[in-house]
Short mmCIF file of C-alpha atoms in Angstrom, two decimals:
data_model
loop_
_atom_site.label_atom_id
_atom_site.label_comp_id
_atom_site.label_asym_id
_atom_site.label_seq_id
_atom_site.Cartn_x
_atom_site.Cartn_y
_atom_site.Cartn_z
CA UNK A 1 -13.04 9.55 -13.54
CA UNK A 2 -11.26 12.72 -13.32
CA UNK A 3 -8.38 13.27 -11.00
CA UNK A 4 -6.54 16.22 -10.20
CA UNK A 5 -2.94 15.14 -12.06
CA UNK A 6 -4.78 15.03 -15.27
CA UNK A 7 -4.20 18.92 -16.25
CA UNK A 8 -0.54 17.98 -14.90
CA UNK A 9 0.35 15.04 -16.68
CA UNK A 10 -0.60 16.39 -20.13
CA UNK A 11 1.50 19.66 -19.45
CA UNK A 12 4.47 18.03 -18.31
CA UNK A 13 4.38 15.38 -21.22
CA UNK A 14 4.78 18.47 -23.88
CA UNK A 15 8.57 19.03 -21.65
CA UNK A 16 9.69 16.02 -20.23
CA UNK A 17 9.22 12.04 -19.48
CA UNK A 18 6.95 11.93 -16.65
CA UNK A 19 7.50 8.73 -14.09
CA UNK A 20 3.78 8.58 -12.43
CA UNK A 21 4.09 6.26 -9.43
CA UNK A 22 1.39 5.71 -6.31
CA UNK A 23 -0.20 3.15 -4.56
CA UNK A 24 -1.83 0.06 -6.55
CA UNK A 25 -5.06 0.39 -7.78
CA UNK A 26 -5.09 3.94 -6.72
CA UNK A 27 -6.05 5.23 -10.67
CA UNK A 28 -2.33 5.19 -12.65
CA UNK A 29 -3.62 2.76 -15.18
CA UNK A 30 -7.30 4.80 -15.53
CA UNK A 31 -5.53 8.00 -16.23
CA UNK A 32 -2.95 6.54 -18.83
CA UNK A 33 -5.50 4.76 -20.63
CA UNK A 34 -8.06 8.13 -21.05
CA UNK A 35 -4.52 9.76 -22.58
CA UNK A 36 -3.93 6.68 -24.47
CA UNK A 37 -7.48 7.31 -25.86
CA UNK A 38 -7.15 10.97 -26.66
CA UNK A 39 -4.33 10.63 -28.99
CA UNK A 40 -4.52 8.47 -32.12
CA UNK A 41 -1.89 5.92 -32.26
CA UNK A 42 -0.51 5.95 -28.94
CA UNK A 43 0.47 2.86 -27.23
CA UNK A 44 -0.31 1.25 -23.95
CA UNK A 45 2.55 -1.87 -22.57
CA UNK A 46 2.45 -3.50 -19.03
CA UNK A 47 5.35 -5.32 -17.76
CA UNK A 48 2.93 -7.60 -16.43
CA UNK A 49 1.38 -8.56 -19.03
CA UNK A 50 3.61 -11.46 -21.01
CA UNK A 51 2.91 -10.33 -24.65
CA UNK A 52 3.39 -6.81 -23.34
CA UNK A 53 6.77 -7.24 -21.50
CA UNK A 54 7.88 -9.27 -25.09
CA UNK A 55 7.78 -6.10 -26.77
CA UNK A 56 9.44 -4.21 -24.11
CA UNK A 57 11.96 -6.12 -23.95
CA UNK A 58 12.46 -5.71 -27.65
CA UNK A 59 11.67 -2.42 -27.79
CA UNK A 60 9.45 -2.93 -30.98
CA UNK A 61 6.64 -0.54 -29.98
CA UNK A 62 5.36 1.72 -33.12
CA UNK A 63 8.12 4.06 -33.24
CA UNK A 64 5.83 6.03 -34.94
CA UNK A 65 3.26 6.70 -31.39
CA UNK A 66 2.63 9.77 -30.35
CA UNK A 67 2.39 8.78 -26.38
CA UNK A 68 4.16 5.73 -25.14
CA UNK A 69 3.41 4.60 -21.74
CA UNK A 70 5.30 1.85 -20.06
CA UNK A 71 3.73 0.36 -16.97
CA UNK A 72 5.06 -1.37 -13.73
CA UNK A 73 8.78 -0.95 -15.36
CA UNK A 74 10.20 -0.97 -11.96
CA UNK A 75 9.75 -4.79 -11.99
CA UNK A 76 12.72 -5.27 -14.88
CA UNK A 77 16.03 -6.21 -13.56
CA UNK A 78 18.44 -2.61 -14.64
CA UNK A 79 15.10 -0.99 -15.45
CA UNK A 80 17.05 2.14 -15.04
CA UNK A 81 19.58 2.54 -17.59
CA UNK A 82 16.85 0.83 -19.44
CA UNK A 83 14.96 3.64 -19.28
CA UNK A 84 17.89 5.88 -20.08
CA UNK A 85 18.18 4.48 -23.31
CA UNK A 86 14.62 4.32 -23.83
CA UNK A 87 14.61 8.31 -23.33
CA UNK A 88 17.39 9.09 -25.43
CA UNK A 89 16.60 6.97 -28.41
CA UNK A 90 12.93 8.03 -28.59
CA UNK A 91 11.41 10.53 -31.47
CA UNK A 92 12.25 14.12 -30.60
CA UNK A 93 8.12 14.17 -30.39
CA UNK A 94 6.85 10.94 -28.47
CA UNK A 95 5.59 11.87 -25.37
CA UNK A 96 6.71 9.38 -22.90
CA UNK A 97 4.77 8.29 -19.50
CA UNK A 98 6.07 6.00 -17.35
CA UNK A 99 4.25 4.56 -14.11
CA UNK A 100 5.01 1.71 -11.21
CA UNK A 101 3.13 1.11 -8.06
CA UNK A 102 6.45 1.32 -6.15
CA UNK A 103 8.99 4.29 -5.70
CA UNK A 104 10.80 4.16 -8.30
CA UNK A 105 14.07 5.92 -6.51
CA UNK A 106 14.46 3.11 -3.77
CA UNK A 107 14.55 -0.26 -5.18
CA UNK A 108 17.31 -2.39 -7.93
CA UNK A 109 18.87 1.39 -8.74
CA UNK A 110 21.84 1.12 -11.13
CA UNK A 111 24.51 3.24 -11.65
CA UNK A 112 22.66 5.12 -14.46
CA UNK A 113 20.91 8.35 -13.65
CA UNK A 114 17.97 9.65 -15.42
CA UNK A 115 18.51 13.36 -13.89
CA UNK A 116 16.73 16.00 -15.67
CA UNK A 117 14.86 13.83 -18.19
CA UNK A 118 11.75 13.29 -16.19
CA UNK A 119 9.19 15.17 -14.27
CA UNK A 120 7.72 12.90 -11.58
CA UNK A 121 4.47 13.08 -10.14
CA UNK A 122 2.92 10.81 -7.04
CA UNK A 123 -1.02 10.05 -7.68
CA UNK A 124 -3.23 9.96 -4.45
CA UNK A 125 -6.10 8.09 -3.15
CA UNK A 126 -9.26 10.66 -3.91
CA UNK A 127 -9.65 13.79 -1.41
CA UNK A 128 -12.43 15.44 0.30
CA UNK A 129 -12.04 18.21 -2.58
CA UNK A 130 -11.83 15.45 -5.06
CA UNK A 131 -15.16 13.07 -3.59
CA UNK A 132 -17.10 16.59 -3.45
CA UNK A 133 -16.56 17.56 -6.72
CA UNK A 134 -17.03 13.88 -8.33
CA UNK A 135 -20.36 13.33 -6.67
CA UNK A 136 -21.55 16.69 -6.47
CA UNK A 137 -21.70 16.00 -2.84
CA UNK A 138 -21.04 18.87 0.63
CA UNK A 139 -17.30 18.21 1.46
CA UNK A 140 -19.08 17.39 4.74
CA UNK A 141 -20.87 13.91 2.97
CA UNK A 142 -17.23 13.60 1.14
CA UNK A 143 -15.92 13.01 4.41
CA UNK A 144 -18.17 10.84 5.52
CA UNK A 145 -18.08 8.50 2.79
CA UNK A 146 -14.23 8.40 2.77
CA UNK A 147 -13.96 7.84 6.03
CA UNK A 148 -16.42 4.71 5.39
CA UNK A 149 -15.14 3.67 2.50
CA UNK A 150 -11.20 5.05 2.06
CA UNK A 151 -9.95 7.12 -0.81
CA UNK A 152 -9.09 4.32 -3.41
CA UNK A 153 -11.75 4.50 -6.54
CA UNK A 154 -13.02 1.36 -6.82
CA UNK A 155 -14.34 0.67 -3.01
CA UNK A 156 -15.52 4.70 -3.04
CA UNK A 157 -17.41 3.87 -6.16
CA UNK A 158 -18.77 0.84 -4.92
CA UNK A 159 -22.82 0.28 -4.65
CA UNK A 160 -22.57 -1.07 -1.11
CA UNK A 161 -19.93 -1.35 1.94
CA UNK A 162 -20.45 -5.03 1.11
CA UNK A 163 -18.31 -4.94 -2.11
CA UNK A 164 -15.35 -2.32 -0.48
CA UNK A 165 -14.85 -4.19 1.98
CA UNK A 166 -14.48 -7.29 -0.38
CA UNK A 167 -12.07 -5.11 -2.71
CA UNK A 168 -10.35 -3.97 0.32
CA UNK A 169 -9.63 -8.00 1.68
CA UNK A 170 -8.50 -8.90 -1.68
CA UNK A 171 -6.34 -5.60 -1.96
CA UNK A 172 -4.60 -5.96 1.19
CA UNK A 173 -4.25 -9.88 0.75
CA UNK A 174 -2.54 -8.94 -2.72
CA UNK A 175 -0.17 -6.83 -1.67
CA UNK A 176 1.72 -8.60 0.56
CA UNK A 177 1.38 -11.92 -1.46
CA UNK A 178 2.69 -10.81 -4.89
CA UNK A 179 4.25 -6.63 -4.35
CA UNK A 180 6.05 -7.28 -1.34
CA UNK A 181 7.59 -10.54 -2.74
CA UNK A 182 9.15 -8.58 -5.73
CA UNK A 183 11.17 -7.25 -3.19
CA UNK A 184 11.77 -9.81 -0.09
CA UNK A 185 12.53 -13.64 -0.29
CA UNK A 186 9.45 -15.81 0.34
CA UNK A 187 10.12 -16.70 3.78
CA UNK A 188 9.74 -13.14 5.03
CA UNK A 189 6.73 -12.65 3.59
CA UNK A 190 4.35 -14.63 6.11
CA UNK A 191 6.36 -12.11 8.92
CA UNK A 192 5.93 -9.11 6.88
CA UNK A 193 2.28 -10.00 6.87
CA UNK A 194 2.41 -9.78 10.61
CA UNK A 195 4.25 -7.29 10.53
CA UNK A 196 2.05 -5.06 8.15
CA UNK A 197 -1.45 -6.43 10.83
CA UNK A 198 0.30 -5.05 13.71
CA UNK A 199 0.49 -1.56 12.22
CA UNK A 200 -2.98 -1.59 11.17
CA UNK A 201 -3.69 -1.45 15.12
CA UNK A 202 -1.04 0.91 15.86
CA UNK A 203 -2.01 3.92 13.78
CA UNK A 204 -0.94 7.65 14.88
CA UNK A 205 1.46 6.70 17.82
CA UNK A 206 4.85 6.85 18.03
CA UNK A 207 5.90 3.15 16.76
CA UNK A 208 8.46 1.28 18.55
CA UNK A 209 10.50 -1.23 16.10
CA UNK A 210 11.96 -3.14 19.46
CA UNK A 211 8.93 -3.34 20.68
CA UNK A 212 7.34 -5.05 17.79
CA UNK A 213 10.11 -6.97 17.16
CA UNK A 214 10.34 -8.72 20.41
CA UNK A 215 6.63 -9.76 19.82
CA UNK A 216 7.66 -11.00 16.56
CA UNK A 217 10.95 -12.60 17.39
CA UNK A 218 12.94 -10.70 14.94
CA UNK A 219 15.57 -7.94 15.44
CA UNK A 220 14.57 -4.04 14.94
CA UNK A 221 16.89 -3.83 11.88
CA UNK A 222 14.91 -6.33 9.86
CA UNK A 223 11.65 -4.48 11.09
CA UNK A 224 13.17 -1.66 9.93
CA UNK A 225 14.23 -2.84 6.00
CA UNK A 226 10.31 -4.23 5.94
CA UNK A 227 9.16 -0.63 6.68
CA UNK A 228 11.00 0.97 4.07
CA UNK A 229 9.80 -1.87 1.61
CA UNK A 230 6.26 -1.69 2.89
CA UNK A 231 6.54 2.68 2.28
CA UNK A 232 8.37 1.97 -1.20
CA UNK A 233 5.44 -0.16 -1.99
CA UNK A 234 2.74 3.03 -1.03
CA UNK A 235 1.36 1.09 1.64
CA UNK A 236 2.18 2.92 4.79
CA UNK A 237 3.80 6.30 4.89
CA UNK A 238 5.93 7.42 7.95
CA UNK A 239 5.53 10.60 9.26
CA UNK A 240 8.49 11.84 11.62
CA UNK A 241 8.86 14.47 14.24
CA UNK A 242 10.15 18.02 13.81
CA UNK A 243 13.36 19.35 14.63
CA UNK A 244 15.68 21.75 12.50
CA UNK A 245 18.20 18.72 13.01
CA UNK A 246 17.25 16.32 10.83
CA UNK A 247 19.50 13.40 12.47
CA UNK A 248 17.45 13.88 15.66
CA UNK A 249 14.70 13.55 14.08
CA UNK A 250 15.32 10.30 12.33
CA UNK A 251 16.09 9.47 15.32
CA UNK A 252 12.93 10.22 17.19
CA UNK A 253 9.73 6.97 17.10
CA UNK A 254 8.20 7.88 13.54
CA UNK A 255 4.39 7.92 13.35
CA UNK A 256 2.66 5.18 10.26
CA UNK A 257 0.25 5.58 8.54
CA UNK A 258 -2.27 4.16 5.21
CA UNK A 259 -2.50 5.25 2.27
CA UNK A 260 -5.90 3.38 2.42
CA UNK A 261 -7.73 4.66 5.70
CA UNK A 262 -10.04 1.69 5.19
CA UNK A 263 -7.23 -0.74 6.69
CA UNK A 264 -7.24 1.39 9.89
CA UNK A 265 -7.76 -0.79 13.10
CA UNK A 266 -8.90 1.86 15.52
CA UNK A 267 -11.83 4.00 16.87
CA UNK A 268 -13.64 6.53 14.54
CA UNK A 269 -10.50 9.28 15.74
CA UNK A 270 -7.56 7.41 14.73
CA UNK A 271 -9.67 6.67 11.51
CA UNK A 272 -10.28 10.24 11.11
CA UNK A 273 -6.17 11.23 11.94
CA UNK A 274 -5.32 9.10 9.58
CA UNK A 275 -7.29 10.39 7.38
CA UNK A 276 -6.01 13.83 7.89
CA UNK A 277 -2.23 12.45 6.98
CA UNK A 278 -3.30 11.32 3.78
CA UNK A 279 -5.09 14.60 2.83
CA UNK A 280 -1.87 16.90 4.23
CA UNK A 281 1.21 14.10 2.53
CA UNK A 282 -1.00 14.70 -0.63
CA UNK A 283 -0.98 18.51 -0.58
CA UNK A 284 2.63 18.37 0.61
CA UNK A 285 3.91 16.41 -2.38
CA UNK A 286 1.97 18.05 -5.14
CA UNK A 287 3.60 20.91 -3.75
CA UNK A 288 6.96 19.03 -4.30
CA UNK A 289 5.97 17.69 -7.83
CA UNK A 290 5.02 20.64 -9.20
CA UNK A 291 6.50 23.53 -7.78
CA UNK A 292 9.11 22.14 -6.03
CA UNK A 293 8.06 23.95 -2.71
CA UNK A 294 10.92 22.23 0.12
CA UNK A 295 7.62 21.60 2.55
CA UNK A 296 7.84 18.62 4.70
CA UNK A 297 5.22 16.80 6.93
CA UNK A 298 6.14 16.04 10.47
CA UNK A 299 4.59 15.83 13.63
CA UNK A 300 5.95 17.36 17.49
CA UNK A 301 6.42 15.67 20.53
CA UNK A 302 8.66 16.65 23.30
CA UNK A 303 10.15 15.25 26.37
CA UNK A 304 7.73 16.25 28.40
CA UNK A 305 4.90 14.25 26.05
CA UNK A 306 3.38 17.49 24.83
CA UNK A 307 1.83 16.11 21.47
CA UNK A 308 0.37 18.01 18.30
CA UNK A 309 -0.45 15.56 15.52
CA UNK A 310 0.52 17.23 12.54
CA UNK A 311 2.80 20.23 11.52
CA UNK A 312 3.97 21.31 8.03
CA UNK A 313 7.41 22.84 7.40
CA UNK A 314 8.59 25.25 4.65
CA UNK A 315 12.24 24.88 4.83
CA UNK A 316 13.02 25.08 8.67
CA UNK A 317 10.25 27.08 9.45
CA UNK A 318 6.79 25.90 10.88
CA UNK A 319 3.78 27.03 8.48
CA UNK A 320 1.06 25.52 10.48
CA UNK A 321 0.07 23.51 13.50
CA UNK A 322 -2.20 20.72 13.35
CA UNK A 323 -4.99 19.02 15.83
CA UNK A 324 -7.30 16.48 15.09
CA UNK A 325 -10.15 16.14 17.38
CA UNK A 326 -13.79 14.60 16.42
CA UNK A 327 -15.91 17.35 18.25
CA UNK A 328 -13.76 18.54 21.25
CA UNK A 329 -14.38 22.20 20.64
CA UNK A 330 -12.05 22.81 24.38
CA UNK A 331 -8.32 24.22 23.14
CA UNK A 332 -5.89 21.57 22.55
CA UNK A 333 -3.35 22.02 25.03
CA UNK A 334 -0.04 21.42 23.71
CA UNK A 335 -1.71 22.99 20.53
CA UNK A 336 -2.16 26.27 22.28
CA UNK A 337 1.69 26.03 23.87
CA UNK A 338 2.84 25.62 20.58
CA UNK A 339 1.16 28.29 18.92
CA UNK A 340 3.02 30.82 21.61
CA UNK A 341 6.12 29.05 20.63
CA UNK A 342 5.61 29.51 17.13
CA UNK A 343 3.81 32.22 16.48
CA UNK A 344 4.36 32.22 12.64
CA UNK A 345 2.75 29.04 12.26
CA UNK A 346 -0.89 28.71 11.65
CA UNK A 347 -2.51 27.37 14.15
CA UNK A 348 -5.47 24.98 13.72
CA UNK A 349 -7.46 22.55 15.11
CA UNK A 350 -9.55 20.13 12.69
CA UNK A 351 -13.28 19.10 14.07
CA UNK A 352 -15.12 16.38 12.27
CA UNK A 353 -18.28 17.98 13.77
CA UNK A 354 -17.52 21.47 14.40
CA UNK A 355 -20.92 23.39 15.62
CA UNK A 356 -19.25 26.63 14.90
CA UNK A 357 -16.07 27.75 14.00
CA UNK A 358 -13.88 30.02 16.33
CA UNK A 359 -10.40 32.29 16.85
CA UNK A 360 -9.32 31.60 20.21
CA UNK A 361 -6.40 34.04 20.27
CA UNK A 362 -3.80 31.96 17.98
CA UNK A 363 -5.68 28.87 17.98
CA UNK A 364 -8.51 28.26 15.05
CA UNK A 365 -11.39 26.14 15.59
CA UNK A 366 -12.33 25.14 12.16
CA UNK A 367 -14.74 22.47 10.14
CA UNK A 368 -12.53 19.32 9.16
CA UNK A 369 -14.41 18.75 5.99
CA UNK A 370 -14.20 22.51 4.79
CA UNK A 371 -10.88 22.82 5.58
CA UNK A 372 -9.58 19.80 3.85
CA UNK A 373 -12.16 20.50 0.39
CA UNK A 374 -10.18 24.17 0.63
CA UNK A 375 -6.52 22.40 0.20
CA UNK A 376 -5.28 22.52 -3.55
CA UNK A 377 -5.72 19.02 -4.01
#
């Protein structure tokens, strides 16, 4: 399968090492296999994998390879200066690809620093843009089939809902059974389990860590260290408000959501927000990766509990305004407000069945699946 870091990945391999990271499963190994494939002699080693991690650890792969990749590195204890060494001892022409199904900045960091020797690039579940053009498909069916199926390969390629839905109970079972225990002691991982269930239900609202924590008899701070393991794991992703301060922000409830909209506990709209996050955090970091555009996504809420779900940031300025809505063609509200406020910001409000699309002064009415297929990823 084709997926839009290919072009990307053999580009930035003529510069630089390129660290590849995203969720499991989510196409890494696909894509470094098909460039394993197009150059003779290149070599393929998984930490995972015993007689794999043997040579590794030796370093005895053919010198000689044109493309090394080193999978799931993340897992070796000092991978970092590891890495450093790796980089600096290499031929002056191996091309070098590293990837890890965990960020690779957060977790067992040494003292080493790999600055400027790597490009890094974060691989997404498939798009609207990216389903269309795979199946030859309307980016309206695109939607609909990711919103039945989520945006991970294998369930979207799946003859029946019968076998996603068996990948996806395996998938979810998996990763917090063997990822999550790289990183926690095996007690926690039964509440982290819990933990990672109640957020399925609690998609798209502000989350409150006391709150949760009281139900599960443990103390917000620990809540909190299991959020940034289950985000550094690309299960969740936490979207925060906006505010030019940045501490107030932190601050503020954050909003969660899945990488895999199939793990979604809610009603077709909070299926289809979520959704929506994916498809604007994907945009938003290939902007980062490969331009290295300072855009942000956040959501607003104010004191007054005027809500707009989404809003992108260039700097400190607001670039657009975002509403999700599943055929409510009636203004959005705070949408509107906000669109006075911030008149530079596009305004826009996303319909998963839009009859026709409108300008209502500042506020656009416009086709979910069309405008998500029109993003550049």
């Amino acid at each position: 399968m084709k997926r839009y870091l290919d072009e990307q990945v053999r580009q930035d391999l003529q510069k630089k090492m390129v660290v590849l990271t995203g969720p499991r499963q989510v196409g890494k190994t696909t894509l470094s296999r098909q460039l394993v494939g197009e150059l003779a002699g290149a070599q393929y080693l998984n930490y995972d994998v015993a007689a794999h991690r043997a040579v590794m650890l030796a370093q005895s792969w053919r010198q000689s390879a044109p493309l090394l990749v080193l999978d799931e590195i993340h897992k070796m204890r000092d991978w970092k200066a590891w890495l450093k060494g790796v980089a600096d001892g290499r031929a002056p022409d191996q091309q070098l690809l590293v990837t890890g199904s965990a960020r690779m900045d957060t977790f067992r960091q040494s003292g080493e620093s790999l600055a400027g020797r790597y490009f890094r690039l974060r691989l997404h579940p498939l798009s609207v843009r990216e389903w269309a053009e795979q199946a030859q498909v309307s980016p309206h069916a695109a939607l609909t089939h990711l919103l039945e199926r989520g945006g991970f390969p294998e369930p979207a390629l799946a003859k029946s809902n019968d076998e996603a839905q068996r990948w996806r109970n395996d998938y979810f079972a998996g990763l917090v059974r063997e990822d999550v225990l790289e990183f926690s002691r095996l007690q926690e991982v039964n509440a982290m389990r819990l933990f990672a269930e109640m957020l399925r239900a609690r998609v798209g609202s502000p989350l409150s860590l006391a709150s949760i924590a009281r139900d599960l008899n443990l103390s917000p701070v620990t809540l909190a260290k299991y959020l940034d393991i289950l985000e550094a794991l690309f299960i969740v992703f936490v979207v925060r408000p906006w505010h030019r301060n940045i501490a107030r922000a932190t601050l503020q409830a954050p909003k969660v959501y899945f990488y895999d909209t199939g793990l979604v506990q809610g009603d077709d709209g909070v299926r289809f927000e979520n959704l929506v996050a994916c498809h604007l955090l994907k945009n938003v970091q290939w902007q980062q990766d490969t331009r290295g555009a300072p855009v942000e996504l956040h959501y607003i809420r104010t004191k007054d509990e005027a809500e707009v779900d989404f809003c992108l940031s260039q700097g400190d300025t607001l670039t657009h305004l975002v509403e999700c809505k599943l055929s409510d063609a009636k203004p959005h509200r705070a949408l509107a407000r906000f669109a006075e406020q911030w008149p530079q910001a596009q305004a826009v409000q996303l319909l998963r069945e839009c009859r026709a699309e409108a300008d209502l002064g500042r506020l656009q009415l416009r086709d979910a699946a069309s405008w998500l297929a029109a993003l550049d990823v």
